[in-house]
């Protein structure tokens, strides 16, 4: 699973438009259960914009759960 540091790095990449869609999804999932990054995201307009972008491309809940399990098993 992505660490807070990884999320920070990806956020930086997002600013330079170098982050992939998968990386954006990983941030989105991380923010779901990480209070620190959730707070950070509220303060960070770039990440907030990213989150709303991810929301526009929301996957069905089933797909999200599958993705979460996949990410967890890879960690
Ligand atoms: Zn975090």
PDB file of N, CA, C and O and ligand atoms in Angstrom:
ATOM      1  N   UNK A   1       0.849  -1.198   0.000  1.00  0.00           N
ATOM      2  CA  UNK A   1       0.000   0.000   0.000  1.00  0.00           C
ATOM      3  C   UNK A   1       0.878   1.239   0.000  1.00  0.00           C
ATOM      4  O   UNK A   1       1.980   1.231   0.530  1.00  0.00           O
ATOM      5  N   UNK A   2       0.370   2.276  -0.588  1.00  0.00           N
ATOM      6  CA  UNK A   2       1.124   3.528  -0.652  1.00  0.00           C
ATOM      7  C   UNK A   2       1.288   4.133   0.746  1.00  0.00           C
ATOM      8  O   UNK A   2       0.369   4.115   1.540  1.00  0.00           O
ATOM      9  N   UNK A   3       2.449   4.654   0.991  1.00  0.00           N
ATOM     10  CA  UNK A   3       2.680   5.374   2.232  1.00  0.00           C
ATOM     11  C   UNK A   3       2.378   6.855   2.005  1.00  0.00           C
ATOM     12  O   UNK A   3       2.220   7.296   0.865  1.00  0.00           O
ATOM     13  N   UNK A   4       2.322   7.588   3.110  1.00  0.00           N
ATOM     14  CA  UNK A   4       2.046   9.022   3.009  1.00  0.00           C
ATOM     15  C   UNK A   4       3.117   9.711   2.158  1.00  0.00           C
ATOM     16  O   UNK A   4       2.823  10.640   1.415  1.00  0.00           O
ATOM     17  N   UNK A   5       4.347   9.214   2.290  1.00  0.00           N
ATOM     18  CA  UNK A   5       5.448   9.800   1.518  1.00  0.00           C
ATOM     19  C   UNK A   5       5.211   9.576   0.024  1.00  0.00           C
ATOM     20  O   UNK A   5       5.424  10.481  -0.788  1.00  0.00           O
ATOM     21  N   UNK A   6       4.778   8.376  -0.326  1.00  0.00           N
ATOM     22  CA  UNK A   6       4.484   8.071  -1.731  1.00  0.00           C
ATOM     23  C   UNK A   6       3.407   8.997  -2.263  1.00  0.00           C
ATOM     24  O   UNK A   6       3.477   9.481  -3.399  1.00  0.00           O
ATOM     25  N   UNK A   7       2.402   9.222  -1.430  1.00  0.00           N
ATOM     26  CA  UNK A   7       1.290  10.083  -1.830  1.00  0.00           C
ATOM     27  C   UNK A   7       1.808  11.498  -2.106  1.00  0.00           C
ATOM     28  O   UNK A   7       1.426  12.127  -3.092  1.00  0.00           O
ATOM     29  N   UNK A   8       2.696  11.932  -1.252  1.00  0.00           N
ATOM     30  CA  UNK A   8       3.301  13.257  -1.433  1.00  0.00           C
ATOM     31  C   UNK A   8       4.016  13.343  -2.775  1.00  0.00           C
ATOM     32  O   UNK A   8       3.875  14.316  -3.514  1.00  0.00           O
ATOM     33  N   UNK A   9       4.789  12.299  -3.074  1.00  0.00           N
ATOM     34  CA  UNK A   9       5.555  12.259  -4.330  1.00  0.00           C
ATOM     35  C   UNK A   9       4.600  12.282  -5.520  1.00  0.00           C
ATOM     36  O   UNK A   9       4.795  13.034  -6.475  1.00  0.00           O
ATOM     37  N   UNK A  10       3.554  11.467  -5.442  1.00  0.00           N
ATOM     38  CA  UNK A  10       2.596  11.406  -6.549  1.00  0.00           C
ATOM     39  C   UNK A  10       1.905  12.755  -6.719  1.00  0.00           C
ATOM     40  O   UNK A  10       1.695  13.224  -7.842  1.00  0.00           O
ATOM     41  N   UNK A  11       1.589  13.399  -5.589  1.00  0.00           N
ATOM     42  CA  UNK A  11       0.948  14.716  -5.657  1.00  0.00           C
ATOM     43  C   UNK A  11       1.823  15.711  -6.398  1.00  0.00           C
ATOM     44  O   UNK A  11       1.327  16.540  -7.158  1.00  0.00           O
ATOM     45  N   UNK A  12       3.110  15.608  -6.156  1.00  0.00           N
ATOM     46  CA  UNK A  12       4.052  16.480  -6.849  1.00  0.00           C
ATOM     47  C   UNK A  12       4.017  16.183  -8.347  1.00  0.00           C
ATOM     48  O   UNK A  12       3.998  17.090  -9.180  1.00  0.00           O
ATOM     49  N   UNK A  13       3.955  14.893  -8.670  1.00  0.00           N
ATOM     50  CA  UNK A  13       3.878  14.492 -10.073  1.00  0.00           C
ATOM     51  C   UNK A  13       2.599  15.010 -10.719  1.00  0.00           C
ATOM     52  O   UNK A  13       2.600  15.416 -11.883  1.00  0.00           O
ATOM     53  N   UNK A  14       1.521  14.999  -9.932  1.00  0.00           N
ATOM     54  CA  UNK A  14       0.237  15.483 -10.437  1.00  0.00           C
ATOM     55  C   UNK A  14       0.367  16.948 -10.846  1.00  0.00           C
ATOM     56  O   UNK A  14      -0.151  17.365 -11.882  1.00  0.00           O
ATOM     57  N   UNK A  15       1.089  17.700 -10.020  1.00  0.00           N
ATOM     58  CA  UNK A  15       1.262  19.121 -10.311  1.00  0.00           C
ATOM     59  C   UNK A  15       1.951  19.320 -11.657  1.00  0.00           C
ATOM     60  O   UNK A  15       1.700  20.284 -12.363  1.00  0.00           O
ATOM     61  N   UNK A  16       2.845  18.383 -11.987  1.00  0.00           N
ATOM     62  CA  UNK A  16       3.566  18.467 -13.260  1.00  0.00           C
ATOM     63  C   UNK A  16       2.909  17.593 -14.327  1.00  0.00           C
ATOM     64  O   UNK A  16       3.491  17.349 -15.373  1.00  0.00           O
ATOM     65  N   UNK A  17       1.716  17.100 -14.004  1.00  0.00           N
ATOM     66  CA  UNK A  17       0.934  16.264 -14.931  1.00  0.00           C
ATOM     67  C   UNK A  17       1.683  15.014 -15.371  1.00  0.00           C
ATOM     68  O   UNK A  17       1.556  14.555 -16.504  1.00  0.00           O
ATOM     69  N   UNK A  18       2.479  14.455 -14.450  1.00  0.00           N
ATOM     70  CA  UNK A  18       3.233  13.242 -14.762  1.00  0.00           C
ATOM     71  C   UNK A  18       2.634  12.015 -14.099  1.00  0.00           C
ATOM     72  O   UNK A  18       3.093  10.900 -14.335  1.00  0.00           O
ATOM     73  N   UNK A  19       1.649  12.221 -13.239  1.00  0.00           N
ATOM     74  CA  UNK A  19       1.049  11.087 -12.541  1.00  0.00           C
ATOM     75  C   UNK A  19       0.129  10.323 -13.484  1.00  0.00           C
ATOM     76  O   UNK A  19      -0.579  10.910 -14.296  1.00  0.00           O
ATOM     77  N   UNK A  20       0.152   8.996 -13.356  1.00  0.00           N
ATOM     78  CA  UNK A  20      -0.732   8.167 -14.169  1.00  0.00           C
ATOM     79  C   UNK A  20      -2.094   8.068 -13.488  1.00  0.00           C
ATOM     80  O   UNK A  20      -2.231   8.404 -12.307  1.00  0.00           O
ATOM     81  N   UNK A  21      -3.061   7.569 -14.230  1.00  0.00           N
ATOM     82  CA  UNK A  21      -4.404   7.405 -13.682  1.00  0.00           C
ATOM     83  C   UNK A  21      -4.371   6.448 -12.486  1.00  0.00           C
ATOM     84  O   UNK A  21      -5.013   6.692 -11.472  1.00  0.00           O
ATOM     85  N   UNK A  22      -3.572   5.394 -12.612  1.00  0.00           N
ATOM     86  CA  UNK A  22      -3.451   4.408 -11.529  1.00  0.00           C
ATOM     87  C   UNK A  22      -2.900   5.068 -10.275  1.00  0.00           C
ATOM     88  O   UNK A  22      -3.371   4.824  -9.165  1.00  0.00           O
ATOM     89  N   UNK A  23      -1.904   5.926 -10.451  1.00  0.00           N
ATOM     90  CA  UNK A  23      -1.318   6.629  -9.307  1.00  0.00           C
ATOM     91  C   UNK A  23      -2.359   7.521  -8.640  1.00  0.00           C
ATOM     92  O   UNK A  23      -2.426   7.610  -7.414  1.00  0.00           O
ATOM     93  N   UNK A  24      -3.162   8.182  -9.457  1.00  0.00           N
ATOM     94  CA  UNK A  24      -4.223   9.038  -8.918  1.00  0.00           C
ATOM     95  C   UNK A  24      -5.215   8.220  -8.104  1.00  0.00           C
ATOM     96  O   UNK A  24      -5.665   8.640  -7.044  1.00  0.00           O
ATOM     97  N   UNK A  25      -5.557   7.035  -8.614  1.00  0.00           N
ATOM     98  CA  UNK A  25      -6.483   6.136  -7.898  1.00  0.00           C
ATOM     99  C   UNK A  25      -5.875   5.714  -6.571  1.00  0.00           C
ATOM    100  O   UNK A  25      -6.553   5.659  -5.544  1.00  0.00           O
ATOM    101  N   UNK A  26      -4.567   5.430  -6.582  1.00  0.00           N
ATOM    102  CA  UNK A  26      -3.891   5.013  -5.350  1.00  0.00           C
ATOM    103  C   UNK A  26      -3.958   6.114  -4.301  1.00  0.00           C
ATOM    104  O   UNK A  26      -4.168   5.835  -3.118  1.00  0.00           O
ATOM    105  N   UNK A  27      -3.782   7.350  -4.723  1.00  0.00           N
ATOM    106  CA  UNK A  27      -3.897   8.477  -3.791  1.00  0.00           C
ATOM    107  C   UNK A  27      -5.308   8.507  -3.232  1.00  0.00           C
ATOM    108  O   UNK A  27      -5.515   8.628  -2.030  1.00  0.00           O
ATOM    109  N   UNK A  28      -6.258   8.384  -4.129  1.00  0.00           N
ATOM    110  CA  UNK A  28      -7.673   8.442  -3.750  1.00  0.00           C
ATOM    111  C   UNK A  28      -7.974   7.379  -2.681  1.00  0.00           C
ATOM    112  O   UNK A  28      -8.618   7.668  -1.679  1.00  0.00           O
ATOM    113  N   UNK A  29      -7.494   6.171  -2.898  1.00  0.00           N
ATOM    114  CA  UNK A  29      -7.728   5.080  -1.952  1.00  0.00           C
ATOM    115  C   UNK A  29      -7.009   5.346  -0.631  1.00  0.00           C
ATOM    116  O   UNK A  29      -7.558   5.116   0.443  1.00  0.00           O
ATOM    117  N   UNK A  30      -5.798   5.855  -0.733  1.00  0.00           N
ATOM    118  CA  UNK A  30      -5.018   6.141   0.473  1.00  0.00           C
ATOM    119  C   UNK A  30      -5.733   7.179   1.338  1.00  0.00           C
ATOM    120  O   UNK A  30      -5.836   7.017   2.551  1.00  0.00           O
ATOM    121  N   UNK A  31      -6.224   8.211   0.692  1.00  0.00           N
ATOM    122  CA  UNK A  31      -6.901   9.297   1.411  1.00  0.00           C
ATOM    123  C   UNK A  31      -8.162   8.790   2.118  1.00  0.00           C
ATOM    124  O   UNK A  31      -8.551   9.326   3.148  1.00  0.00           O
ATOM    125  N   UNK A  32      -8.741   7.722   1.580  1.00  0.00           N
ATOM    126  CA  UNK A  32      -9.965   7.164   2.179  1.00  0.00           C
ATOM    127  C   UNK A  32      -9.743   6.700   3.612  1.00  0.00           C
ATOM    128  O   UNK A  32     -10.632   6.783   4.439  1.00  0.00           O
ATOM    129  N   UNK A  33      -8.552   6.159   3.902  1.00  0.00           N
ATOM    130  CA  UNK A  33      -8.328   5.629   5.244  1.00  0.00           C
ATOM    131  C   UNK A  33      -7.194   6.321   5.992  1.00  0.00           C
ATOM    132  O   UNK A  33      -6.907   5.962   7.127  1.00  0.00           O
ATOM    133  N   UNK A  34      -6.533   7.285   5.375  1.00  0.00           N
ATOM    134  CA  UNK A  34      -5.438   7.968   6.047  1.00  0.00           C
ATOM    135  C   UNK A  34      -5.887   9.361   6.484  1.00  0.00           C
ATOM    136  O   UNK A  34      -6.130  10.227   5.647  1.00  0.00           O
ATOM    137  N   UNK A  35      -6.006   9.525   7.795  1.00  0.00           N
ATOM    138  CA  UNK A  35      -6.490  10.782   8.345  1.00  0.00           C
ATOM    139  C   UNK A  35      -5.524  11.932   8.039  1.00  0.00           C
ATOM    140  O   UNK A  35      -5.933  13.051   7.764  1.00  0.00           O
ATOM    141  N   UNK A  36      -4.240  11.616   8.105  1.00  0.00           N
ATOM    142  CA  UNK A  36      -3.210  12.631   7.868  1.00  0.00           C
ATOM    143  C   UNK A  36      -3.345  13.214   6.465  1.00  0.00           C
ATOM    144  O   UNK A  36      -3.373  14.431   6.284  1.00  0.00           O
ATOM    145  N   UNK A  37      -3.448  12.334   5.483  1.00  0.00           N
ATOM    146  CA  UNK A  37      -3.534  12.783   4.100  1.00  0.00           C
ATOM    147  C   UNK A  37      -4.897  13.398   3.809  1.00  0.00           C
ATOM    148  O   UNK A  37      -5.020  14.258   2.936  1.00  0.00           O
ATOM    149  N   UNK A  38      -5.902  12.952   4.531  1.00  0.00           N
ATOM    150  CA  UNK A  38      -7.233  13.521   4.363  1.00  0.00           C
ATOM    151  C   UNK A  38      -7.199  14.994   4.779  1.00  0.00           C
ATOM    152  O   UNK A  38      -7.717  15.870   4.082  1.00  0.00           O
ATOM    153  N   UNK A  39      -6.554  15.248   5.922  1.00  0.00           N
ATOM    154  CA  UNK A  39      -6.401  16.611   6.409  1.00  0.00           C
ATOM    155  C   UNK A  39      -5.556  17.414   5.423  1.00  0.00           C
ATOM    156  O   UNK A  39      -5.889  18.538   5.081  1.00  0.00           O
ATOM    157  N   UNK A  40      -4.494  16.773   4.975  1.00  0.00           N
ATOM    158  CA  UNK A  40      -3.597  17.400   4.010  1.00  0.00           C
ATOM    159  C   UNK A  40      -4.352  17.763   2.737  1.00  0.00           C
ATOM    160  O   UNK A  40      -4.178  18.853   2.183  1.00  0.00           O
ATOM    161  N   UNK A  41      -5.203  16.853   2.298  1.00  0.00           N
ATOM    162  CA  UNK A  41      -5.934  17.069   1.048  1.00  0.00           C
ATOM    163  C   UNK A  41      -6.879  18.261   1.145  1.00  0.00           C
ATOM    164  O   UNK A  41      -7.150  18.942   0.160  1.00  0.00           O
ATOM    165  N   UNK A  42      -7.375  18.488   2.369  1.00  0.00           N
ATOM    166  CA  UNK A  42      -8.280  19.615   2.567  1.00  0.00           C
ATOM    167  C   UNK A  42      -7.531  20.930   2.412  1.00  0.00           C
ATOM    168  O   UNK A  42      -8.084  21.935   1.986  1.00  0.00           O
ATOM    169  N   UNK A  43      -6.259  20.885   2.801  1.00  0.00           N
ATOM    170  CA  UNK A  43      -5.430  22.091   2.732  1.00  0.00           C
ATOM    171  C   UNK A  43      -4.799  22.256   1.357  1.00  0.00           C
ATOM    172  O   UNK A  43      -4.380  23.334   0.979  1.00  0.00           O
ATOM    173  N   UNK A  44      -4.685  21.151   0.676  1.00  0.00           N
ATOM    174  CA  UNK A  44      -3.966  21.164  -0.600  1.00  0.00           C
ATOM    175  C   UNK A  44      -4.956  21.216  -1.770  1.00  0.00           C
ATOM    176  O   UNK A  44      -5.634  20.259  -2.079  1.00  0.00           O
ATOM    177  N   UNK A  45      -4.987  22.356  -2.423  1.00  0.00           N
ATOM    178  CA  UNK A  45      -5.956  22.531  -3.517  1.00  0.00           C
ATOM    179  C   UNK A  45      -5.669  21.601  -4.684  1.00  0.00           C
ATOM    180  O   UNK A  45      -6.581  21.164  -5.365  1.00  0.00           O
ATOM    181  N   UNK A  46      -4.386  21.298  -4.894  1.00  0.00           N
ATOM    182  CA  UNK A  46      -4.030  20.408  -6.000  1.00  0.00           C
ATOM    183  C   UNK A  46      -4.627  19.026  -5.770  1.00  0.00           C
ATOM    184  O   UNK A  46      -5.196  18.433  -6.683  1.00  0.00           O
ATOM    185  N   UNK A  47      -4.477  18.537  -4.558  1.00  0.00           N
ATOM    186  CA  UNK A  47      -4.998  17.213  -4.248  1.00  0.00           C
ATOM    187  C   UNK A  47      -6.524  17.218  -4.247  1.00  0.00           C
ATOM    188  O   UNK A  47      -7.156  16.257  -4.663  1.00  0.00           O
ATOM    189  N   UNK A  48      -7.097  18.323  -3.803  1.00  0.00           N
ATOM    190  CA  UNK A  48      -8.550  18.440  -3.812  1.00  0.00           C
ATOM    191  C   UNK A  48      -9.073  18.367  -5.242  1.00  0.00           C
ATOM    192  O   UNK A  48     -10.047  17.680  -5.528  1.00  0.00           O
ATOM    193  N   UNK A  49      -8.367  19.060  -6.130  1.00  0.00           N
ATOM    194  CA  UNK A  49      -8.747  19.028  -7.540  1.00  0.00           C
ATOM    195  C   UNK A  49      -8.612  17.613  -8.083  1.00  0.00           C
ATOM    196  O   UNK A  49      -9.464  17.139  -8.825  1.00  0.00           O
ATOM    197  N   UNK A  50      -7.553  16.942  -7.659  1.00  0.00           N
ATOM    198  CA  UNK A  50      -7.319  15.566  -8.071  1.00  0.00           C
ATOM    199  C   UNK A  50      -8.444  14.662  -7.593  1.00  0.00           C
ATOM    200  O   UNK A  50      -8.941  13.825  -8.336  1.00  0.00           O
ATOM    201  N   UNK A  51      -8.852  14.854  -6.354  1.00  0.00           N
ATOM    202  CA  UNK A  51      -9.909  14.025  -5.787  1.00  0.00           C
ATOM    203  C   UNK A  51     -11.224  14.218  -6.537  1.00  0.00           C
ATOM    204  O   UNK A  51     -11.928  13.250  -6.805  1.00  0.00           O
ATOM    205  N   UNK A  52     -11.524  15.453  -6.879  1.00  0.00           N
ATOM    206  CA  UNK A  52     -12.776  15.683  -7.600  1.00  0.00           C
ATOM    207  C   UNK A  52     -12.687  15.091  -9.007  1.00  0.00           C
ATOM    208  O   UNK A  52     -13.665  14.593  -9.538  1.00  0.00           O
ATOM    209  N   UNK A  53     -11.484  15.113  -9.556  1.00  0.00           N
ATOM    210  CA  UNK A  53     -11.277  14.507 -10.870  1.00  0.00           C
ATOM    211  C   UNK A  53     -11.504  12.998 -10.782  1.00  0.00           C
ATOM    212  O   UNK A  53     -12.145  12.413 -11.643  1.00  0.00           O
ATOM    213  N   UNK A  54     -10.975  12.402  -9.711  1.00  0.00           N
ATOM    214  CA  UNK A  54     -11.148  10.960  -9.505  1.00  0.00           C
ATOM    215  C   UNK A  54     -12.627  10.638  -9.301  1.00  0.00           C
ATOM    216  O   UNK A  54     -13.115   9.614  -9.757  1.00  0.00           O
ATOM    217  N   UNK A  55     -13.326  11.531  -8.613  1.00  0.00           N
ATOM    218  CA  UNK A  55     -14.750  11.331  -8.373  1.00  0.00           C
ATOM    219  C   UNK A  55     -15.538  11.306  -9.673  1.00  0.00           C
ATOM    220  O   UNK A  55     -16.509  10.565  -9.820  1.00  0.00           O
ATOM    221  N   UNK A  56     -15.138  12.133 -10.620  1.00  0.00           N
ATOM    222  CA  UNK A  56     -15.830  12.188 -11.908  1.00  0.00           C
ATOM    223  C   UNK A  56     -15.734  10.858 -12.638  1.00  0.00           C
ATOM    224  O   UNK A  56     -16.608  10.501 -13.396  1.00  0.00           O
ATOM    225  N   UNK A  57     -14.628  10.146 -12.379  1.00  0.00           N
ATOM    226  CA  UNK A  57     -14.417   8.861 -13.038  1.00  0.00           C
ATOM    227  C   UNK A  57     -14.636   7.727 -12.055  1.00  0.00           C
ATOM    228  O   UNK A  57     -13.968   6.713 -12.112  1.00  0.00           O
ATOM    229  N   UNK A  58     -15.558   7.912 -11.146  1.00  0.00           N
ATOM    230  CA  UNK A  58     -15.809   6.924 -10.094  1.00  0.00           C
ATOM    231  C   UNK A  58     -16.136   5.559 -10.679  1.00  0.00           C
ATOM    232  O   UNK A  58     -16.922   5.429 -11.607  1.00  0.00           O
ATOM    233  N   UNK A  59     -15.493   4.575 -10.076  1.00  0.00           N
ATOM    234  CA  UNK A  59     -15.737   3.195 -10.476  1.00  0.00           C
ATOM    235  C   UNK A  59     -16.875   2.626  -9.638  1.00  0.00           C
ATOM    236  O   UNK A  59     -17.134   3.118  -8.551  1.00  0.00           O
ATOM    237  N   UNK A  60     -17.510   1.573 -10.134  1.00  0.00           N
ATOM    238  CA  UNK A  60     -18.520   0.915  -9.301  1.00  0.00           C
ATOM    239  C   UNK A  60     -17.878   0.429  -8.002  1.00  0.00           C
ATOM    240  O   UNK A  60     -16.693   0.097  -7.990  1.00  0.00           O
ATOM    241  N   UNK A  61     -18.652   0.384  -6.908  1.00  0.00           N
ATOM    242  CA  UNK A  61     -18.116   0.003  -5.594  1.00  0.00           C
ATOM    243  C   UNK A  61     -17.413  -1.355  -5.662  1.00  0.00           C
ATOM    244  O   UNK A  61     -16.357  -1.538  -5.088  1.00  0.00           O
ATOM    245  N   UNK A  62     -17.981  -2.273  -6.398  1.00  0.00           N
ATOM    246  CA  UNK A  62     -17.377  -3.605  -6.534  1.00  0.00           C
ATOM    247  C   UNK A  62     -15.960  -3.516  -7.075  1.00  0.00           C
ATOM    248  O   UNK A  62     -15.044  -4.163  -6.582  1.00  0.00           O
ATOM    249  N   UNK A  63     -15.786  -2.684  -8.097  1.00  0.00           N
ATOM    250  CA  UNK A  63     -14.466  -2.499  -8.704  1.00  0.00           C
ATOM    251  C   UNK A  63     -13.499  -1.858  -7.725  1.00  0.00           C
ATOM    252  O   UNK A  63     -12.327  -2.203  -7.670  1.00  0.00           O
ATOM    253  N   UNK A  64     -14.007  -0.918  -6.952  1.00  0.00           N
ATOM    254  CA  UNK A  64     -13.179  -0.242  -5.946  1.00  0.00           C
ATOM    255  C   UNK A  64     -12.673  -1.241  -4.911  1.00  0.00           C
ATOM    256  O   UNK A  64     -11.514  -1.228  -4.540  1.00  0.00           O
ATOM    257  N   UNK A  65     -13.581  -2.111  -4.456  1.00  0.00           N
ATOM    258  CA  UNK A  65     -13.204  -3.109  -3.452  1.00  0.00           C
ATOM    259  C   UNK A  65     -12.152  -4.060  -4.009  1.00  0.00           C
ATOM    260  O   UNK A  65     -11.182  -4.387  -3.339  1.00  0.00           O
ATOM    261  N   UNK A  66     -12.346  -4.469  -5.243  1.00  0.00           N
ATOM    262  CA  UNK A  66     -11.381  -5.351  -5.912  1.00  0.00           C
ATOM    263  C   UNK A  66     -10.022  -4.680  -5.967  1.00  0.00           C
ATOM    264  O   UNK A  66      -8.995  -5.276  -5.696  1.00  0.00           O
ATOM    265  N   UNK A  67     -10.033  -3.407  -6.327  1.00  0.00           N
ATOM    266  CA  UNK A  67      -8.804  -2.637  -6.463  1.00  0.00           C
ATOM    267  C   UNK A  67      -8.096  -2.512  -5.109  1.00  0.00           C
ATOM    268  O   UNK A  67      -6.894  -2.650  -5.005  1.00  0.00           O
ATOM    269  N   UNK A  68      -8.888  -2.261  -4.067  1.00  0.00           N
ATOM    270  CA  UNK A  68      -8.335  -2.136  -2.713  1.00  0.00           C
ATOM    271  C   UNK A  68      -7.626  -3.422  -2.314  1.00  0.00           C
ATOM    272  O   UNK A  68      -6.523  -3.393  -1.793  1.00  0.00           O
ATOM    273  N   UNK A  69      -8.287  -4.565  -2.568  1.00  0.00           N
ATOM    274  CA  UNK A  69      -7.708  -5.857  -2.211  1.00  0.00           C
ATOM    275  C   UNK A  69      -6.420  -6.091  -2.984  1.00  0.00           C
ATOM    276  O   UNK A  69      -5.431  -6.568  -2.439  1.00  0.00           O
ATOM    277  N   UNK A  70      -6.436  -5.746  -4.245  1.00  0.00           N
ATOM    278  CA  UNK A  70      -5.258  -5.902  -5.096  1.00  0.00           C
ATOM    279  C   UNK A  70      -4.098  -5.079  -4.533  1.00  0.00           C
ATOM    280  O   UNK A  70      -2.989  -5.562  -4.414  1.00  0.00           O
ATOM    281  N   UNK A  71      -4.382  -3.832  -4.213  1.00  0.00           N
ATOM    282  CA  UNK A  71      -3.354  -2.933  -3.702  1.00  0.00           C
ATOM    283  C   UNK A  71      -2.808  -3.437  -2.380  1.00  0.00           C
ATOM    284  O   UNK A  71      -1.615  -3.371  -2.130  1.00  0.00           O
ATOM    285  N   UNK A  72      -3.697  -3.961  -1.533  1.00  0.00           N
ATOM    286  CA  UNK A  72      -3.273  -4.452  -0.225  1.00  0.00           C
ATOM    287  C   UNK A  72      -2.398  -5.686  -0.372  1.00  0.00           C
ATOM    288  O   UNK A  72      -1.405  -5.831   0.325  1.00  0.00           O
ATOM    289  N   UNK A  73      -2.748  -6.569  -1.288  1.00  0.00           N
ATOM    290  CA  UNK A  73      -1.971  -7.792  -1.458  1.00  0.00           C
ATOM    291  C   UNK A  73      -0.589  -7.506  -2.042  1.00  0.00           C
ATOM    292  O   UNK A  73       0.357  -8.250  -1.836  1.00  0.00           O
ATOM    293  N   UNK A  74      -0.483  -6.407  -2.772  1.00  0.00           N
ATOM    294  CA  UNK A  74       0.811  -6.027  -3.358  1.00  0.00           C
ATOM    295  C   UNK A  74       1.738  -5.393  -2.327  1.00  0.00           C
ATOM    296  O   UNK A  74       2.933  -5.370  -2.516  1.00  0.00           O
ATOM    297  N   UNK A  75       1.161  -4.805  -1.283  1.00  0.00           N
ATOM    298  CA  UNK A  75       1.957  -4.048  -0.309  1.00  0.00           C
ATOM    299  C   UNK A  75       2.942  -4.944   0.448  1.00  0.00           C
ATOM    300  O   UNK A  75       2.681  -6.109   0.657  1.00  0.00           O
TER     301      UNK A  75
HETATM  302 ZN1  LIG B   1      -1.318   9.234   4.265  1.00  0.00          ZN
END
